[in-house]
Amino acid sequence: MTESSSFQPVLDRIAEEIAAAPARGRPADYIPVLAEADPSRFGMAVAELDGTVYGVGDWRRPFSAQSITKVFTLALVLSMEGEALWRNVGREPSGNPFNSLVQLEYENGIPRNPFINAGALVVTDRLQSLTGDAAGCLLDFLRAESGNPELAFDETVAASEAGHGDRNAALAHFMASYGNISGPVPGLLAQYFRQCSVEASCADLASAAGFLARHGIRADGTTLLTRSQAKQINAVMLTCGTYDAAGDFAYRVGLPGKSGVGGGIIAVVPGRCTLCVWSPGLDARGNSVAGVDALDRFTTLTGLSVF
Ligand code: GLN
């Protein structure tokens, strides 16, 4: 496609094809409130570098961002303390589920990457130390970058997750025992569950991720990250953003991407646009079935990929 053509026709076509494809997966149920989501919902948005947004289906409907927020907390911490973060968290794919404990003991409490839960807890702990309010800092950033001042946490989702948060609590306490968490674990968990509960639409999240396609430049033209740091985050998204399905995601979609168990996925075409797709039915690895399918169709139809 040409640089100037609208993304609308391709989004309309993808929505039609997805509507005809029956496979949807099941909404996450380990966070009870998320189990109520309707798997037939589907939305997709593309944001261009100048802020123009195209969308289809439920693209303006807010959903639970969940692990998509891990990209933004990582970007904020890297912008504040740079390379120092990598002493506390690695950047290799884990090959394990997003909430797995198994590697942490072998690897002395240092999580494989910032996009599995253990790694994200480390990043949120850093952000909390640096700002005193990790979730609030994230929300301010998302509001500014999306241009939507109404973005908010869903306290019901945060409470639902906190009530069933034994796995995340185990990860955090275990890392604290290695000295890899600096603040008190209960406070960290509260911040993390609030962070994950951000309600945002495909339009909001595609826009908010724009700095990753603009090589680190925020919506207002100021610099958040160096070009090199933006590249680094995109690289970690490509290799780790969809957990133990990152290889298959790279194969099918060919873009840096980050999923969440609310059914959203963001993806980046550096120098060109950002995407967000949402459909709450998940596969066994916690990625949206229709979401991955739609991104696969997008890169196939447009030829826009990093490869
Ligand atoms: N809040 C979820 C959790 O910690 C996020 C997981 C995800 O979206 N993959 O389990």
Short mmCIF file of N, CA and C in Angstrom, two decimals, residues 3-5 7 45-54 145 206-222 227 230 234 267-275 304:
data_model
loop_
_atom_site.label_atom_id
_atom_site.label_comp_id
_atom_site.label_asym_id
_atom_site.label_seq_id
_atom_site.Cartn_x
_atom_site.Cartn_y
_atom_site.Cartn_z
N GLU A 3 2.13 5.15 1.00
CA GLU A 3 2.29 5.84 2.28
C GLU A 3 1.04 6.63 2.66
N SER A 4 0.32 7.16 1.65
CA SER A 4 -0.75 8.10 1.97
C SER A 4 -2.13 7.44 2.06
N SER A 5 -2.23 6.15 1.70
CA SER A 5 -3.59 5.60 1.63
C SER A 5 -4.16 5.32 3.01
N PHE A 7 -6.09 3.47 6.08
CA PHE A 7 -6.14 2.10 6.58
C PHE A 7 -7.58 1.58 6.67
N ALA A 45 -7.85 -0.88 15.87
CA ALA A 45 -7.53 0.51 15.52
C ALA A 45 -6.09 0.59 15.02
N VAL A 46 -5.88 1.53 14.11
CA VAL A 46 -4.53 1.84 13.63
C VAL A 46 -4.31 3.33 13.84
N ALA A 47 -3.22 3.70 14.52
CA ALA A 47 -2.88 5.11 14.71
C ALA A 47 -1.66 5.44 13.87
N GLU A 48 -1.79 6.49 13.08
CA GLU A 48 -0.63 6.93 12.30
C GLU A 48 0.26 7.82 13.17
N LEU A 49 1.45 8.11 12.66
CA LEU A 49 2.42 8.85 13.47
C LEU A 49 1.92 10.24 13.85
N ASP A 50 1.07 10.83 13.00
CA ASP A 50 0.57 12.19 13.28
C ASP A 50 -0.66 12.17 14.18
N GLY A 51 -1.08 10.99 14.64
CA GLY A 51 -2.22 10.92 15.56
C GLY A 51 -3.53 10.55 14.87
N THR A 52 -3.57 10.51 13.54
CA THR A 52 -4.80 10.07 12.86
C THR A 52 -5.08 8.62 13.24
N VAL A 53 -6.34 8.33 13.62
CA VAL A 53 -6.68 6.96 14.04
C VAL A 53 -7.81 6.43 13.17
N TYR A 54 -7.63 5.23 12.66
CA TYR A 54 -8.68 4.52 11.93
C TYR A 54 -9.15 3.36 12.81
N GLU A 145 -0.66 10.53 26.33
CA GLU A 145 -0.31 10.01 25.01
C GLU A 145 -1.54 9.64 24.18
N ALA A 206 -3.70 2.24 20.88
CA ALA A 206 -2.92 2.42 19.65
C ALA A 206 -2.27 3.80 19.67
N SER A 207 -3.02 4.81 20.09
CA SER A 207 -2.45 6.17 20.16
C SER A 207 -1.36 6.25 21.21
N ALA A 208 -1.62 5.67 22.38
CA ALA A 208 -0.67 5.78 23.49
C ALA A 208 0.66 5.11 23.17
N ALA A 209 0.64 4.09 22.32
CA ALA A 209 1.88 3.39 21.96
C ALA A 209 2.64 4.11 20.83
N GLY A 210 2.10 5.21 20.36
CA GLY A 210 2.68 5.89 19.20
C GLY A 210 4.16 6.22 19.35
N PHE A 211 4.60 6.50 20.57
CA PHE A 211 6.02 6.86 20.76
C PHE A 211 6.96 5.73 20.30
N LEU A 212 6.45 4.49 20.31
CA LEU A 212 7.30 3.37 19.88
C LEU A 212 7.46 3.35 18.36
N ALA A 213 6.47 3.86 17.63
CA ALA A 213 6.60 3.97 16.17
C ALA A 213 7.34 5.25 15.79
N ARG A 214 7.30 6.26 16.69
CA ARG A 214 7.99 7.54 16.42
C ARG A 214 9.40 7.54 17.00
N HIS A 215 9.96 6.38 17.20
CA HIS A 215 11.35 6.24 17.67
C HIS A 215 11.60 6.99 18.98
N GLY A 216 10.61 6.95 19.89
CA GLY A 216 10.81 7.50 21.24
C GLY A 216 10.21 8.88 21.45
N ILE A 217 9.60 9.45 20.41
CA ILE A 217 9.05 10.81 20.51
C ILE A 217 7.59 10.76 20.96
N ARG A 218 7.27 11.53 22.00
CA ARG A 218 5.90 11.55 22.54
C ARG A 218 4.95 12.30 21.62
N ALA A 219 3.66 12.21 21.96
CA ALA A 219 2.62 12.85 21.13
C ALA A 219 2.82 14.36 21.03
N ASP A 220 3.39 14.97 22.08
CA ASP A 220 3.57 16.43 22.05
C ASP A 220 4.90 16.84 21.43
N GLY A 221 5.64 15.87 20.88
CA GLY A 221 6.90 16.20 20.20
C GLY A 221 8.13 16.14 21.10
N THR A 222 7.93 15.98 22.40
CA THR A 222 9.09 15.87 23.29
C THR A 222 9.63 14.44 23.26
N ARG A 227 16.28 7.00 20.34
CA ARG A 227 15.92 6.10 19.24
C ARG A 227 16.35 4.67 19.57
N ALA A 230 13.96 3.08 22.11
CA ALA A 230 12.70 2.68 21.47
C ALA A 230 12.90 1.38 20.70
N ASN A 234 10.99 -2.26 21.38
CA ASN A 234 10.35 -3.00 20.28
C ASN A 234 10.95 -4.40 20.15
N ALA A 267 0.55 -3.57 18.70
CA ALA A 267 1.64 -3.93 17.79
C ALA A 267 2.17 -2.66 17.17
N VAL A 268 3.45 -2.70 16.78
CA VAL A 268 4.15 -1.50 16.31
C VAL A 268 4.76 -1.75 14.94
N VAL A 269 4.50 -0.83 14.01
CA VAL A 269 5.25 -0.81 12.75
C VAL A 269 6.16 0.42 12.85
N PRO A 270 7.44 0.22 13.26
CA PRO A 270 8.30 1.38 13.52
C PRO A 270 8.37 2.31 12.30
N GLY A 271 8.24 3.60 12.58
CA GLY A 271 8.30 4.59 11.51
C GLY A 271 7.03 4.72 10.71
N ARG A 272 5.98 3.97 11.05
CA ARG A 272 4.77 3.99 10.22
C ARG A 272 3.47 4.12 11.01
N CYS A 273 3.21 3.22 11.96
CA CYS A 273 1.92 3.26 12.68
C CYS A 273 1.96 2.31 13.88
N THR A 274 0.94 2.44 14.73
CA THR A 274 0.74 1.47 15.82
C THR A 274 -0.67 0.90 15.72
N LEU A 275 -0.83 -0.32 16.20
CA LEU A 275 -2.13 -0.98 16.12
C LEU A 275 -2.56 -1.45 17.50
N LEU A 304 3.03 -4.60 5.64
CA LEU A 304 3.73 -3.81 6.66
C LEU A 304 4.19 -4.73 7.78
#
